Tab-separated table of C-alpha atoms in Angstrom:
chain	number	residue	atom	x	y	z
A	1	UNK	CA	31.435	-13.088	-19.256
A	2	UNK	CA	29.995	-14.757	-22.356
A	3	UNK	CA	33.080	-16.979	-22.827
A	4	UNK	CA	32.971	-17.935	-19.143
A	5	UNK	CA	29.327	-19.003	-19.503
A	6	UNK	CA	30.202	-20.989	-22.627
A	7	UNK	CA	32.957	-22.791	-20.728
A	8	UNK	CA	30.586	-23.430	-17.812
A	9	UNK	CA	28.011	-25.023	-20.122
A	10	UNK	CA	30.668	-27.056	-21.923
A	11	UNK	CA	31.836	-28.551	-18.619
A	12	UNK	CA	28.238	-29.061	-17.510
A	13	UNK	CA	27.172	-30.924	-20.655
A	14	UNK	CA	30.333	-33.047	-20.567
A	15	UNK	CA	29.493	-34.113	-17.008
A	16	UNK	CA	25.878	-34.676	-18.045
A	17	UNK	CA	26.920	-36.950	-20.904
A	18	UNK	CA	29.309	-38.854	-18.641
A	19	UNK	CA	26.489	-39.455	-16.178
A	20	UNK	CA	24.224	-40.555	-19.070
A	21	UNK	CA	21.465	-38.191	-17.943
A	22	UNK	CA	18.895	-37.576	-20.665
A	23	UNK	CA	17.760	-33.926	-20.737
A	24	UNK	CA	14.089	-33.077	-21.024
A	25	UNK	CA	12.758	-30.987	-23.893
A	26	UNK	CA	9.995	-28.436	-24.337
A	27	UNK	CA	8.571	-27.653	-27.784
A	28	UNK	CA	6.886	-24.254	-28.040
A	29	UNK	CA	4.896	-23.156	-31.104
A	30	UNK	CA	3.402	-19.773	-31.977
A	31	UNK	CA	0.014	-20.178	-33.728
A	32	UNK	CA	-0.218	-16.474	-34.588
A	33	UNK	CA	0.951	-14.881	-37.811
A	34	UNK	CA	2.918	-12.290	-35.838
A	35	UNK	CA	6.081	-12.472	-33.725
A	36	UNK	CA	5.991	-12.836	-29.949
A	37	UNK	CA	8.782	-11.456	-27.803
A	38	UNK	CA	9.830	-12.449	-24.265
A	39	UNK	CA	6.512	-14.097	-23.502
A	40	UNK	CA	6.453	-16.210	-20.351
A	41	UNK	CA	5.471	-19.842	-20.898
A	42	UNK	CA	4.258	-22.276	-18.255
A	43	UNK	CA	5.392	-25.900	-18.311
A	44	UNK	CA	3.455	-28.205	-15.967
A	45	UNK	CA	4.664	-31.627	-14.906
A	46	UNK	CA	8.402	-30.936	-14.604
A	47	UNK	CA	9.733	-33.030	-11.700
A	48	UNK	CA	10.691	-31.292	-8.487
A	49	UNK	CA	14.229	-30.038	-8.118
A	50	UNK	CA	16.408	-27.441	-9.803
A	51	UNK	CA	16.471	-27.157	-13.591
A	52	UNK	CA	18.406	-25.098	-16.098
A	53	UNK	CA	16.594	-23.952	-19.240
A	54	UNK	CA	18.542	-23.196	-22.379
A	55	UNK	CA	17.961	-22.850	-26.102
A	56	UNK	CA	19.316	-25.336	-28.598
A	57	UNK	CA	22.258	-22.990	-29.161
A	58	UNK	CA	23.151	-23.098	-25.453
A	59	UNK	CA	21.762	-19.716	-24.350
A	60	UNK	CA	20.771	-19.855	-20.688
A	61	UNK	CA	17.285	-18.507	-19.989
A	62	UNK	CA	15.973	-17.293	-16.627
A	63	UNK	CA	13.407	-19.617	-15.083
A	64	UNK	CA	11.166	-19.897	-12.049
A	65	UNK	CA	9.201	-22.615	-10.292
A	66	UNK	CA	5.719	-21.401	-9.306
A	67	UNK	CA	3.786	-22.121	-6.128
A	68	UNK	CA	1.536	-24.515	-8.105
A	69	UNK	CA	4.420	-26.496	-9.584
A	70	UNK	CA	4.842	-24.995	-13.054
A	71	UNK	CA	8.201	-24.083	-14.585
A	72	UNK	CA	8.334	-20.627	-16.198
A	73	UNK	CA	10.741	-19.191	-18.736
A	74	UNK	CA	10.606	-16.504	-21.475
A	75	UNK	CA	10.443	-17.323	-25.176
A	76	UNK	CA	10.676	-15.235	-28.340
A	77	UNK	CA	9.277	-16.709	-31.536
A	78	UNK	CA	8.725	-15.445	-35.085
A	79	UNK	CA	5.303	-15.480	-36.728
A	80	UNK	CA	4.024	-19.090	-36.912
A	81	UNK	CA	7.407	-20.131	-35.536
A	82	UNK	CA	8.460	-22.839	-33.117
A	83	UNK	CA	11.476	-23.688	-31.022
A	84	UNK	CA	12.866	-26.397	-28.782
A	85	UNK	CA	14.207	-25.740	-25.288
A	86	UNK	CA	16.356	-28.055	-23.200
A	87	UNK	CA	15.749	-28.694	-19.496
A	88	UNK	CA	18.648	-30.128	-17.547
A	89	UNK	CA	18.695	-31.012	-13.847
A	90	UNK	CA	21.232	-29.405	-11.557
A	91	UNK	CA	22.039	-29.916	-7.899
A	92	UNK	CA	22.809	-26.237	-7.502
A	93	UNK	CA	20.081	-23.553	-7.822
A	94	UNK	CA	20.956	-20.776	-10.266
A	95	UNK	CA	20.323	-17.127	-9.406
A	96	UNK	CA	18.730	-14.809	-11.991
A	97	UNK	CA	18.023	-11.087	-12.037
A	98	UNK	CA	14.720	-10.420	-10.309
A	99	UNK	CA	12.187	-8.751	-12.596
A	100	UNK	CA	8.778	-9.348	-10.982
A	101	UNK	CA	8.590	-9.015	-7.204
A	102	UNK	CA	6.775	-7.391	-4.280
A	103	UNK	CA	5.951	-7.510	-0.588
A	104	UNK	CA	3.644	-6.227	2.131
A	105	UNK	CA	4.702	-2.899	3.654
A	106	UNK	CA	3.461	-2.828	7.256
A	107	UNK	CA	5.481	0.360	7.696
A	108	UNK	CA	3.125	2.002	5.141
A	109	UNK	CA	-0.306	1.005	6.517
A	110	UNK	CA	-0.071	-2.559	5.140
A	111	UNK	CA	0.189	-1.713	1.444
A	112	UNK	CA	0.962	-4.707	-0.738
A	113	UNK	CA	3.003	-3.417	-3.685
A	114	UNK	CA	4.481	-5.281	-6.632
A	115	UNK	CA	6.222	-4.528	-9.924
A	116	UNK	CA	8.004	-5.789	-12.998
A	117	UNK	CA	10.368	-4.134	-15.481
A	118	UNK	CA	7.587	-1.912	-16.875
A	119	UNK	CA	5.250	-0.741	-14.108
A	120	UNK	CA	4.327	-1.065	-10.422
A	121	UNK	CA	1.010	-1.505	-8.593
A	122	UNK	CA	-0.368	-1.605	-5.084
A	123	UNK	CA	-3.476	-2.573	-3.146
A	124	UNK	CA	-4.428	-1.237	0.256
A	125	UNK	CA	-4.396	-3.118	3.546
A	126	UNK	CA	-6.133	-3.365	6.922
A	127	UNK	CA	-4.084	-0.661	8.666
A	128	UNK	CA	-5.290	1.879	6.101
A	129	UNK	CA	-8.890	0.796	6.604
A	130	UNK	CA	-8.514	1.171	10.389
A	131	UNK	CA	-7.334	4.734	9.818
A	132	UNK	CA	-10.655	5.509	8.152
A	133	UNK	CA	-9.110	6.544	4.815
A	134	UNK	CA	-11.307	5.343	1.952
A	135	UNK	CA	-9.150	3.960	-0.870
A	136	UNK	CA	-10.714	0.987	-2.599
A	137	UNK	CA	-9.082	0.365	-5.966
A	138	UNK	CA	-5.712	-0.536	-7.429
A	139	UNK	CA	-2.966	2.085	-7.555
A	140	UNK	CA	-0.371	2.538	-10.325
A	141	UNK	CA	3.250	3.665	-9.984
A	142	UNK	CA	5.031	4.751	-13.171
A	143	UNK	CA	8.479	3.526	-14.158
A	144	UNK	CA	10.942	4.775	-16.759
A	145	UNK	CA	14.666	4.650	-17.588
A	146	UNK	CA	15.146	1.410	-15.632
A	147	UNK	CA	14.158	-2.255	-15.702
A	148	UNK	CA	15.272	-2.793	-12.091
A	149	UNK	CA	12.926	-2.973	-9.067
A	150	UNK	CA	12.216	0.500	-7.655
A	151	UNK	CA	9.368	0.107	-5.152
A	152	UNK	CA	11.495	-0.847	-2.138
A	153	UNK	CA	13.695	2.235	-2.524
A	154	UNK	CA	10.733	4.539	-3.106
A	155	UNK	CA	9.113	3.428	0.136
A	156	UNK	CA	12.413	3.734	2.010
A	157	UNK	CA	13.074	7.206	0.642
A	158	UNK	CA	9.515	8.353	1.406
A	159	UNK	CA	9.328	6.940	4.927
A	160	UNK	CA	12.939	7.209	6.136
A	161	UNK	CA	14.454	10.093	4.176
A	162	UNK	CA	11.475	12.331	3.483
A	163	UNK	CA	11.952	12.066	-0.307
A	164	UNK	CA	8.473	11.868	-1.790
A	165	UNK	CA	7.581	9.259	-4.380
A	166	UNK	CA	5.015	11.698	-5.782
A	167	UNK	CA	7.862	13.422	-7.621
A	168	UNK	CA	9.904	11.917	-10.462
A	169	UNK	CA	13.533	11.586	-9.329
A	170	UNK	CA	14.627	9.947	-12.572
A	171	UNK	CA	12.831	6.608	-12.832
A	172	UNK	CA	9.146	7.510	-12.422
A	173	UNK	CA	6.704	8.310	-9.618
A	174	UNK	CA	3.275	7.804	-8.084
A	175	UNK	CA	1.024	10.239	-9.968
A	176	UNK	CA	-2.255	8.288	-9.978
A	177	UNK	CA	-5.223	9.104	-7.755
A	178	UNK	CA	-7.352	6.261	-6.387
A	179	UNK	CA	-9.403	7.472	-3.421
A	180	UNK	CA	-12.911	6.032	-2.890
A	181	UNK	CA	-13.072	4.470	-6.392
A	182	UNK	CA	-12.144	1.232	-8.163
A	183	UNK	CA	-8.931	2.872	-9.355
A	184	UNK	CA	-7.085	1.083	-12.169
A	185	UNK	CA	-9.283	-1.985	-12.627
A	186	UNK	CA	-10.497	-3.403	-9.312
A	187	UNK	CA	-13.704	-5.384	-8.911
A	188	UNK	CA	-16.900	-4.282	-7.190
A	189	UNK	CA	-20.537	-5.343	-7.081
A	190	UNK	CA	-23.449	-3.707	-8.838
A	191	UNK	CA	-26.820	-3.817	-7.097
A	192	UNK	CA	-29.853	-1.981	-8.485
A	193	UNK	CA	-27.567	0.374	-10.410
A	194	UNK	CA	-25.475	1.236	-7.341
A	195	UNK	CA	-21.783	0.366	-7.084
A	196	UNK	CA	-20.771	-1.468	-3.899
A	197	UNK	CA	-17.060	-1.159	-3.179
A	198	UNK	CA	-14.652	-3.451	-1.393
A	199	UNK	CA	-12.350	-1.690	1.068
A	200	UNK	CA	-8.949	-3.061	2.028
A	201	UNK	CA	-7.827	-6.691	2.048
A	202	UNK	CA	-8.033	-8.617	5.339
A	203	UNK	CA	-5.446	-11.304	4.506
A	204	UNK	CA	-2.543	-11.288	2.067
A	205	UNK	CA	-0.560	-14.371	0.998
A	206	UNK	CA	2.378	-13.920	-1.384
A	207	UNK	CA	2.678	-17.151	-3.371
A	208	UNK	CA	5.314	-16.310	-6.012
A	209	UNK	CA	8.014	-13.685	-5.660
A	210	UNK	CA	10.206	-13.633	-8.741
A	211	UNK	CA	12.291	-13.625	-10.659
A	212	UNK	CA	9.706	-13.872	-13.471
A	213	UNK	CA	6.325	-13.848	-11.733
A	214	UNK	CA	4.777	-12.261	-8.673
A	215	UNK	CA	1.558	-13.822	-7.344
A	216	UNK	CA	-0.513	-12.701	-4.385
A	217	UNK	CA	-3.786	-13.978	-2.940
A	218	UNK	CA	-5.927	-11.297	-1.296
A	219	UNK	CA	-8.920	-12.144	0.873
A	220	UNK	CA	-11.346	-9.338	1.636
A	221	UNK	CA	-13.350	-9.067	4.868
A	222	UNK	CA	-16.987	-10.225	4.860
A	223	UNK	CA	-19.420	-7.539	3.698
A	224	UNK	CA	-23.125	-7.680	4.440
A	225	UNK	CA	-25.575	-6.121	1.998
A	226	UNK	CA	-29.308	-6.388	2.735
A	227	UNK	CA	-28.660	-9.376	4.993
A	228	UNK	CA	-26.362	-11.163	2.491
A	229	UNK	CA	-22.773	-11.797	3.624
A	230	UNK	CA	-20.236	-11.893	0.790
A	231	UNK	CA	-16.527	-12.748	0.904
A	232	UNK	CA	-14.296	-11.861	-2.046
A	233	UNK	CA	-10.956	-13.472	-2.920
A	234	UNK	CA	-8.503	-12.342	-5.590
A	235	UNK	CA	-5.533	-14.138	-7.108
A	236	UNK	CA	-3.279	-11.613	-8.879
A	237	UNK	CA	-0.215	-12.485	-10.979
A	238	UNK	CA	2.183	-10.151	-12.766
A	239	UNK	CA	4.744	-11.626	-15.168
A	240	UNK	CA	7.907	-10.022	-16.471
A	241	UNK	CA	7.685	-7.913	-19.649
A	242	UNK	CA	3.919	-7.201	-19.612
A	243	UNK	CA	1.933	-4.244	-18.228
A	244	UNK	CA	-1.076	-6.473	-17.427
A	245	UNK	CA	-1.910	-8.395	-14.251
A	246	UNK	CA	-3.847	-11.646	-14.575
A	247	UNK	CA	-6.546	-11.653	-11.910
A	248	UNK	CA	-9.061	-14.302	-10.886
A	249	UNK	CA	-11.842	-13.203	-8.544
A	250	UNK	CA	-14.182	-15.551	-6.680
A	251	UNK	CA	-17.052	-14.840	-4.301
A	252	UNK	CA	-18.482	-16.775	-1.390
A	253	UNK	CA	-22.141	-16.127	-0.619
A	254	UNK	CA	-22.873	-14.188	-3.793
A	255	UNK	CA	-26.598	-14.374	-4.444
A	256	UNK	CA	-29.244	-13.060	-6.781
A	257	UNK	CA	-29.242	-9.313	-7.308
A	258	UNK	CA	-25.462	-8.823	-7.132
A	259	UNK	CA	-23.449	-8.461	-10.355
A	260	UNK	CA	-19.626	-8.499	-10.278
A	261	UNK	CA	-18.066	-5.658	-12.244
A	262	UNK	CA	-14.596	-4.497	-13.251
A	263	UNK	CA	-14.139	-0.740	-13.141
A	264	UNK	CA	-11.703	2.020	-14.061
A	265	UNK	CA	-12.260	5.474	-12.608
A	266	UNK	CA	-12.264	8.447	-14.982
A	267	UNK	CA	-10.927	11.652	-13.487
A	268	UNK	CA	-11.956	13.648	-16.544
A	269	UNK	CA	-13.701	13.203	-19.903
A	270	UNK	CA	-10.459	12.322	-21.701
A	271	UNK	CA	-10.024	9.646	-24.365
A	272	UNK	CA	-11.653	6.362	-23.375
A	273	UNK	CA	-13.267	3.280	-24.809
A	274	UNK	CA	-15.647	0.569	-23.575
A	275	UNK	CA	-16.096	-2.648	-25.569
A	276	UNK	CA	-17.109	-6.168	-24.471
A	277	UNK	CA	-13.436	-7.192	-24.607
A	278	UNK	CA	-11.653	-4.200	-23.086
A	279	UNK	CA	-11.734	-0.901	-21.232
A	280	UNK	CA	-9.239	1.867	-22.027
A	281	UNK	CA	-8.702	5.345	-20.640
A	282	UNK	CA	-6.106	8.133	-20.937
A	283	UNK	CA	-5.840	9.464	-17.385
A	284	UNK	CA	-4.377	12.858	-16.472
A	285	UNK	CA	-1.583	12.515	-13.935
A	286	UNK	CA	-2.128	13.828	-10.425
A	287	UNK	CA	-1.800	16.751	-10.006
A	288	UNK	CA	-2.784	17.581	-13.626
A	289	UNK	CA	-0.974	20.148	-15.709
A	290	UNK	CA	2.482	19.498	-14.231
A	291	UNK	CA	4.111	17.996	-17.310
A	292	UNK	CA	4.022	14.464	-15.947
A	293	UNK	CA	2.620	12.915	-19.099
A	294	UNK	CA	-0.474	10.738	-19.395
A	295	UNK	CA	-1.320	7.462	-17.712
A	296	UNK	CA	-2.990	4.796	-19.810
A	297	UNK	CA	-5.252	2.477	-17.820
A	298	UNK	CA	-6.878	-0.647	-19.215
A	299	UNK	CA	-8.667	-3.928	-18.577
A	300	UNK	CA	-8.912	-6.943	-20.899
A	301	UNK	CA	-11.646	-9.583	-21.004
A	302	UNK	CA	-10.833	-12.767	-22.962
A	303	UNK	CA	-14.387	-13.813	-22.036
A	304	UNK	CA	-16.465	-10.818	-23.191
A	305	UNK	CA	-18.337	-8.720	-20.671
A	306	UNK	CA	-22.134	-8.940	-20.657
A	307	UNK	CA	-22.376	-5.143	-20.737
A	308	UNK	CA	-20.112	-2.098	-20.619
A	309	UNK	CA	-21.100	1.398	-19.580
A	310	UNK	CA	-20.050	4.759	-18.204
A	311	UNK	CA	-21.443	4.756	-14.665
A	312	UNK	CA	-21.616	8.313	-13.246
A	313	UNK	CA	-20.501	8.956	-9.687
A	314	UNK	CA	-23.069	10.591	-7.408
A	315	UNK	CA	-22.193	14.318	-7.069
A	316	UNK	CA	-20.928	14.018	-3.493
A	317	UNK	CA	-18.746	10.993	-4.330
A	318	UNK	CA	-17.481	12.662	-7.504
A	319	UNK	CA	-16.317	15.681	-5.537
A	320	UNK	CA	-14.624	13.569	-2.866
A	321	UNK	CA	-12.895	11.354	-5.469
A	322	UNK	CA	-11.996	14.145	-7.894
A	323	UNK	CA	-13.577	12.037	-10.633
A	324	UNK	CA	-16.557	11.956	-12.969
A	325	UNK	CA	-17.481	8.304	-13.510
A	326	UNK	CA	-16.312	4.720	-13.907
A	327	UNK	CA	-15.825	2.678	-17.032
A	328	UNK	CA	-17.685	-0.472	-16.040
A	329	UNK	CA	-17.816	-4.016	-17.434
A	330	UNK	CA	-20.394	-6.391	-15.929
A	331	UNK	CA	-20.059	-10.173	-15.492
A	332	UNK	CA	-23.150	-11.930	-14.109
A	333	UNK	CA	-21.704	-14.862	-12.146
A	334	UNK	CA	-22.840	-17.591	-9.849
A	335	UNK	CA	-21.022	-18.043	-6.547
A	336	UNK	CA	-19.033	-20.941	-8.032
A	337	UNK	CA	-17.925	-19.255	-11.263
A	338	UNK	CA	-14.645	-17.331	-10.854
A	339	UNK	CA	-14.042	-14.280	-13.025
A	340	UNK	CA	-10.660	-14.032	-14.780
A	341	UNK	CA	-9.517	-10.851	-16.478
A	342	UNK	CA	-6.421	-8.681	-17.003
A	343	UNK	CA	-5.740	-5.108	-15.950
A	344	UNK	CA	-2.762	-2.803	-16.113
A	345	UNK	CA	-1.241	0.513	-17.106
A	346	UNK	CA	1.280	2.352	-19.258
A	347	UNK	CA	2.787	5.835	-19.200
A	348	UNK	CA	3.402	8.243	-22.058
A	349	UNK	CA	6.861	9.160	-20.676
A	350	UNK	CA	7.903	5.514	-20.936
A	351	UNK	CA	5.672	3.314	-23.132
A	352	UNK	CA	3.352	3.410	-24.925
A	353	UNK	CA	3.571	7.032	-26.022
A	354	UNK	CA	-0.033	7.588	-27.146
A	355	UNK	CA	-3.556	6.404	-26.419
A	356	UNK	CA	-3.697	4.881	-29.913
A	357	UNK	CA	-0.561	2.867	-29.147
A	358	UNK	CA	-2.081	1.776	-25.817
A	359	UNK	CA	-5.187	0.501	-27.614
A	360	UNK	CA	-3.011	-1.310	-30.164
A	361	UNK	CA	-1.082	-2.979	-27.302
A	362	UNK	CA	-4.372	-4.059	-25.719
A	363	UNK	CA	-5.562	-5.608	-28.981
A	364	UNK	CA	-2.231	-7.391	-29.499
A	365	UNK	CA	-2.380	-8.780	-25.956
A	366	UNK	CA	-5.936	-10.020	-26.521
A	367	UNK	CA	-4.816	-11.819	-29.689
A	368	UNK	CA	-2.088	-13.600	-27.718
A	369	UNK	CA	-4.510	-14.530	-24.946
A	370	UNK	CA	-6.931	-16.016	-27.471
A	371	UNK	CA	-4.134	-17.949	-29.211
A	372	UNK	CA	-1.779	-19.065	-26.416
A	373	UNK	CA	1.605	-20.527	-27.157
A	374	UNK	CA	1.419	-24.279	-27.659
A	375	UNK	CA	3.669	-26.041	-25.176
A	376	UNK	CA	4.652	-29.725	-25.323
A	377	UNK	CA	6.815	-31.152	-22.541
A	378	UNK	CA	8.783	-34.323	-23.311
A	379	UNK	CA	10.533	-36.120	-20.470
A	380	UNK	CA	13.963	-37.561	-21.026
A	381	UNK	CA	14.689	-41.133	-20.033
């Protein structure tokens, strides 16, 4: 296979030279004194059409054009290192293995579920809300022993074959409990010390669907609190090779007295941490005590939170949710100031193995977010 690809590229570059087409180049530099592996870079301004991305040694890299016109591809760089990548036009689109993907599942009360090679997530839709079930936050599905998409098969097996996805059949399972909480890092509003939840999305638009990035825009139905109508919109992106979703939340009609928050439910008093830059929690799998490992839930805030706290659930809500409190980070915002943060999960039966390793991964991710890869795009003639 490798020799066939080499021959393919040799023929391609020969034809390129004959046509006197000048390839474009992208210089990428790592400003950190630590290596970065398989990090997705964004290159704006690349002309429309199909492009191949390869290293200077001729290695073909997977790539993707995003809904907003950027070209994505993965890079690996040593500490303080840099590299040059070649972009060449092609008339024929190239197919790559899909890593990040998702869809709406109307057959499962309008769930929207998405995944990459490490983990899967879902948010709940209008059919669930019509049923009366109260599930507000983000759900997590564990993955192990595979980098391939698993969500489609899990839904099919659950709905068509009666094979539950709440049991590990070899590549992970759904062992996280959401219920009437913010789950694994959803947003809510704080008013006079009381948490106001969203419910299910009203509209869902999938903007990117692999192979390297999944992006969805969720619009939530208007909610009226004390005569104030508020509409919430979320833009969620999950790239390949990271356990964290990038999420930007904006509000229409948000007025004085309402504070946006990011929250993670705690089902017990296990290991956790709240700082202005991150939330972390070691969650027992559901049901607990069944040898299913530990879930690690987290949220990252490149712009520090104004305040973090443990917000207890009222006794009745705690009983219904099977939980004790939320880890909360507050972000006082005006209606025109979107909130961007990251949230995600790991699993001790896959990676990372311990809460300490989960916290170390969070800190490493924050360092990369604060010192993004430097990308310079140079057009050929």
